Coordinates of C-alpha atoms in Angstrom, one line a residue:
M1 CA 0.0 0.0 0.0
Q2 CA 1.2 3.5 -0.8
V3 CA 0.1 7.0 0.4
F4 CA -0.2 10.2 -1.6
N5 CA -0.1 13.2 0.7
V6 CA -2.0 16.0 -0.8
N7 CA -2.0 19.1 1.3
G8 CA -2.4 17.1 4.5
I9 CA -4.9 14.5 3.3
K10 CA -3.2 11.1 3.1
V11 CA -4.7 9.2 0.2
H12 CA -4.2 5.5 0.4
Y13 CA -3.9 3.4 -2.7
E14 CA -2.1 0.6 -4.7
S15 CA 0.0 1.6 -7.7
E16 CA -2.3 -0.4 -10.1
L17 CA -5.1 1.8 -9.2
D18 CA -3.4 5.0 -10.1
G19 CA -4.6 6.0 -13.6
G20 CA -2.7 9.3 -13.6
G21 CA -4.5 10.9 -10.7
T22 CA -1.2 11.5 -8.8
S23 CA 0.5 13.1 -11.7
F24 CA -1.4 15.0 -14.5
G25 CA -4.6 14.7 -12.4
M26 CA -3.2 17.4 -10.2
L27 CA -3.7 19.8 -13.1
F28 CA -7.3 20.1 -11.7
V29 CA -6.2 22.0 -8.7
P30 CA -4.9 25.2 -10.5
I31 CA -7.5 25.0 -13.3
V32 CA -10.5 24.6 -11.0
K33 CA -9.1 27.3 -8.8
R34 CA -8.8 29.7 -11.9
Y35 CA -12.0 28.9 -13.7
I36 CA -14.5 27.8 -11.0
G37 CA -13.1 29.0 -7.8
H38 CA -15.1 27.1 -5.1
A39 CA -17.9 24.6 -5.3
N40 CA -19.9 23.6 -2.4
K41 CA -20.5 19.9 -3.4
C42 CA -18.2 18.0 -5.8
L43 CA -18.3 14.5 -7.4
E44 CA -15.3 12.7 -8.8
A45 CA -16.6 10.0 -11.3
F46 CA -14.3 7.2 -12.4
S47 CA -12.5 8.1 -9.2
G48 CA -10.2 5.2 -8.4
P49 CA -8.8 6.0 -5.0
G50 CA -10.0 9.6 -5.3
F51 CA -6.7 11.6 -5.9
I52 CA -8.5 14.4 -7.8
G53 CA -11.5 14.7 -5.5
F54 CA -9.4 14.6 -2.4
S55 CA -7.0 17.2 -3.8
L56 CA -10.0 19.6 -4.5
L57 CA -11.1 19.1 -0.8
A58 CA -7.6 19.5 0.5
Y59 CA -7.1 22.8 -1.3
G60 CA -10.4 24.2 -0.1
L61 CA -12.0 24.1 -3.7
C62 CA -15.1 22.1 -2.4
D63 CA -16.8 21.6 0.9
E64 CA -18.4 18.3 0.4
L65 CA -17.1 15.4 -1.8
V66 CA -18.6 12.2 -3.3
L67 CA -16.5 9.6 -5.0
A68 CA -17.7 6.9 -7.3
D69 CA -15.9 4.0 -9.0
I70 CA -16.9 0.6 -10.5
N71 CA -14.0 -1.1 -8.7
P72 CA -14.9 -2.2 -5.2
R73 CA -11.2 -2.4 -4.4
A74 CA -10.7 1.3 -5.3
V75 CA -13.7 2.2 -3.0
D76 CA -12.1 0.2 -0.2
F77 CA -9.2 2.5 -0.3
V78 CA -11.4 5.5 -0.4
R79 CA -13.1 4.2 2.7
L80 CA -9.7 3.8 4.4
T81 CA -8.7 7.3 3.4
V82 CA -11.9 8.7 4.8
R83 CA -11.5 7.0 8.0
E84 CA -7.7 7.7 8.5
N85 CA -8.2 11.4 7.8
G86 CA -11.5 11.8 9.9
L87 CA -13.5 12.9 6.9
E88 CA -16.7 11.0 7.6
G89 CA -18.8 14.1 7.8
R90 CA -17.4 15.5 4.5
V91 CA -17.0 12.6 2.1
R92 CA -19.2 9.8 0.8
Y93 CA -18.5 7.1 -1.8
Y94 CA -20.4 4.6 -4.0
V95 CA -19.5 1.6 -6.0
S96 CA -20.9 2.8 -9.4
D97 CA -20.8 1.7 -13.0
V98 CA -20.3 5.2 -14.6
L99 CA -23.1 7.1 -12.5
D100 CA -25.6 4.3 -12.2
G101 CA -24.9 3.6 -8.5
I102 CA -25.2 7.2 -7.4
P103 CA -28.6 8.0 -5.7
S104 CA -30.8 10.4 -7.6
G105 CA -31.0 12.8 -4.7
E106 CA -27.3 13.6 -4.9
I107 CA -27.0 17.0 -6.7
F108 CA -23.5 18.5 -7.4
D109 CA -22.1 21.9 -8.2
L110 CA -19.0 20.4 -9.9
V111 CA -18.3 17.0 -11.4
V112 CA -14.7 16.1 -12.3
A113 CA -13.3 13.0 -13.9
N114 CA -10.3 11.2 -15.4
P115 CA -12.0 8.7 -17.6
P116 CA -10.3 6.3 -20.1
H117 CA -8.5 8.3 -22.7
F118 CA -8.4 6.0 -25.7
N119 CA -11.0 4.2 -28.0
E120 CA -10.2 1.2 -30.1
T121 CA -8.9 3.3 -32.9
T122 CA -6.3 5.2 -30.9
V123 CA -5.4 2.6 -28.2
N124 CA -2.7 1.1 -30.4
A125 CA -0.4 4.0 -29.8
F126 CA -0.9 3.7 -26.0
C127 CA -0.2 0.0 -26.1
T128 CA 3.0 0.6 -28.1
Q129 CA 4.3 3.0 -25.5
C130 CA 3.2 0.7 -22.5
N131 CA 3.9 -2.7 -24.1
C132 CA 0.5 -3.9 -22.8
C133 CA -1.7 -6.7 -24.1
D134 CA -5.4 -7.3 -24.1
K135 CA -5.6 -8.4 -20.5
D136 CA -3.3 -5.8 -18.9
V137 CA -4.7 -3.6 -16.1
E138 CA -3.3 -0.6 -17.8
L139 CA -5.2 -1.2 -21.0
L140 CA -8.4 -1.7 -19.0
K141 CA -7.9 1.7 -17.4
A142 CA -7.2 3.4 -20.7
L143 CA -9.7 2.0 -23.1
D144 CA -13.3 3.1 -23.8
R145 CA -14.6 1.2 -26.8
G146 CA -16.7 3.4 -29.0
W147 CA -16.6 6.0 -26.3
T148 CA -19.5 4.1 -24.6
L149 CA -18.5 5.2 -21.1
H150 CA -18.2 8.8 -22.3
R151 CA -21.7 8.7 -23.9
R152 CA -23.3 7.1 -20.8
F153 CA -21.7 9.7 -18.6
Y154 CA -22.9 12.7 -20.6
E155 CA -26.3 11.1 -21.1
S156 CA -26.8 11.0 -17.3
V157 CA -24.7 13.6 -15.6
G158 CA -27.2 16.4 -16.2
R159 CA -29.6 15.0 -13.7
Y160 CA -27.0 15.2 -10.9
L161 CA -26.1 18.8 -11.5
S162 CA -27.4 22.0 -9.9
N163 CA -28.4 24.8 -12.1
G164 CA -25.2 26.2 -13.5
G165 CA -23.3 23.2 -12.3
N166 CA -20.0 22.5 -14.0
V167 CA -18.4 19.3 -15.5
M168 CA -14.7 19.1 -16.1
L169 CA -13.2 15.9 -17.7
I170 CA -9.5 15.5 -18.4
E171 CA -8.6 13.9 -21.8
N172 CA -5.5 13.1 -23.8
S173 CA -4.9 14.5 -27.3
E174 CA -3.1 11.3 -28.3
G175 CA -6.4 9.5 -27.8
S176 CA -9.1 11.9 -28.8
R177 CA -10.1 15.3 -30.1
P178 CA -12.3 17.7 -28.2
E179 CA -14.8 17.7 -31.2
E180 CA -15.5 14.0 -30.4
F181 CA -17.2 14.9 -27.0
I182 CA -18.9 18.2 -27.9
Q183 CA -21.9 16.5 -29.5
M184 CA -22.2 14.2 -26.6
I185 CA -22.3 17.3 -24.4
K186 CA -25.1 18.8 -26.4
D187 CA -27.1 15.5 -26.5
G188 CA -26.9 15.6 -22.6
D189 CA -28.5 19.1 -22.7
L190 CA -25.3 20.6 -21.5
S191 CA -23.4 23.6 -23.0
H192 CA -19.7 23.3 -24.0
V193 CA -18.0 26.2 -22.1
D194 CA -14.4 25.8 -23.1
T195 CA -11.6 23.4 -23.8
I196 CA -8.7 24.1 -21.5
W197 CA -5.1 23.3 -22.4
P198 CA -2.8 23.5 -19.3
S199 CA -0.5 26.5 -19.2
I200 CA 3.2 26.2 -18.0
D201 CA 2.0 27.8 -14.6
D202 CA -0.7 25.0 -14.3
I203 CA 2.0 22.4 -14.9
A204 CA 4.3 24.1 -12.3
Y205 CA 1.6 24.1 -9.8
A206 CA 0.7 20.4 -10.3
L207 CA 4.3 19.5 -10.1
L208 CA 4.8 21.3 -6.9
I209 CA 1.9 19.3 -5.4
M210 CA 3.7 16.1 -6.4
L211 CA 6.9 17.2 -5.0
K212 CA 5.3 18.1 -1.7
S213 CA 3.8 14.5 -1.6
V214 CA 7.3 13.0 -1.6
R215 CA 9.0 15.7 0.3
L216 CA 10.1 13.3 3.1
R217 CA 12.2 11.4 0.6
L218 CA 13.5 14.5 -1.1
G219 CA 14.6 16.6 1.9
L220 CA 13.9 20.1 2.9
R221 CA 16.9 21.6 0.9
Y222 CA 15.7 20.1 -2.4
M223 CA 12.1 21.2 -1.7
Y224 CA 13.3 24.8 -1.2
M225 CA 15.2 24.6 -4.4
A226 CA 12.5 23.1 -6.5
K227 CA 9.9 25.6 -5.2
H228 CA 12.0 28.4 -6.7
I229 CA 13.1 26.6 -9.8
I230 CA 9.6 26.0 -11.1
R231 CA 8.7 29.7 -10.9
D232 CA 11.2 30.3 -13.8
P233 CA 9.8 29.1 -17.1
T234 CA 13.4 28.8 -18.5
L235 CA 14.3 26.3 -15.8
M236 CA 10.9 24.5 -15.9
K237 CA 12.2 21.7 -18.2
Y238 CA 14.9 20.9 -15.7
A239 CA 12.6 20.8 -12.8
L240 CA 10.2 18.5 -14.6
I241 CA 13.2 16.2 -15.4
I242 CA 14.2 16.1 -11.8
G243 CA 10.6 15.3 -10.7
S244 CA 10.3 12.4 -13.2
R245 CA 13.4 10.8 -11.8
V246 CA 12.6 11.0 -8.1
S247 CA 8.9 9.9 -8.2
R248 CA 7.3 7.1 -10.1
S249 CA 4.1 9.0 -10.3
A250 CA 6.0 11.9 -12.0
R251 CA 7.0 9.8 -15.2
G252 CA 5.7 11.3 -18.2
V253 CA 5.3 14.7 -16.6
L254 CA 7.1 16.3 -19.5
D255 CA 4.2 15.4 -21.7
W256 CA 1.5 17.1 -19.7
K257 CA 0.7 19.6 -22.4
K258 CA -1.0 16.8 -24.4
F259 CA -3.8 16.6 -21.8
Y260 CA -6.8 18.9 -22.0
I261 CA -9.9 19.6 -19.9
I262 CA -13.2 19.7 -21.6
W263 CA -15.5 21.9 -19.7
S264 CA -19.4 21.8 -19.9
R265 CA -22.2 23.4 -17.8
K266 CA -25.8 23.0 -17.1
S267 CA -27.6 26.1 -18.0

């Protein structure tokens, strides 16, 4: 078992349950902070152990959090995180196939998710990079055949949103184009607000969250240096290289610009 410490909340997990939440998933913190600000009640769908949802809670971007995932093992870790951090009054969780297991009375101001990023057309590039086969866990986390999970999500998410409620899903430009999801958004009676590509400042912010998570291994001197280095765009590449070498969850951090957040809203 591993622990990802995000601003004081210790998120418990196993490495096979991390679909990028401890790395590029931290991009949600600066982006939600800039575009949404604060939401009273948040849902993380496809949550796994809940890295993204717990990070929003830890940084004061939501007051109440609900986590939902189809994998009971992932929800077991959520349960452990809630208990160990004393969050019983602020966090609930459901075993849920997409949104089917969430009670109809749950209404959210913000829904975030890190869904599978590839369909059967684009997944070959992913498998080439990861050397995975049809039965690998990595492939199961990455593949959404025919964008079925996305369609089901957008068909049902509207009924769980407050008026003006926002939806933000992080996607991968190597696996999809924003245009592939915009019609799904419209079919779900939502409005496409924007497609957000992370800035260098967003990447710096997310990297600092990661570095803080492993600060006990890095030492205070390194943390002090890293904090200042990533403020300088000319030194950003070197800071990212350092991060990718000291933390397993930081591998691939140099490619974070390939991710984008597709933002929709219930009018």
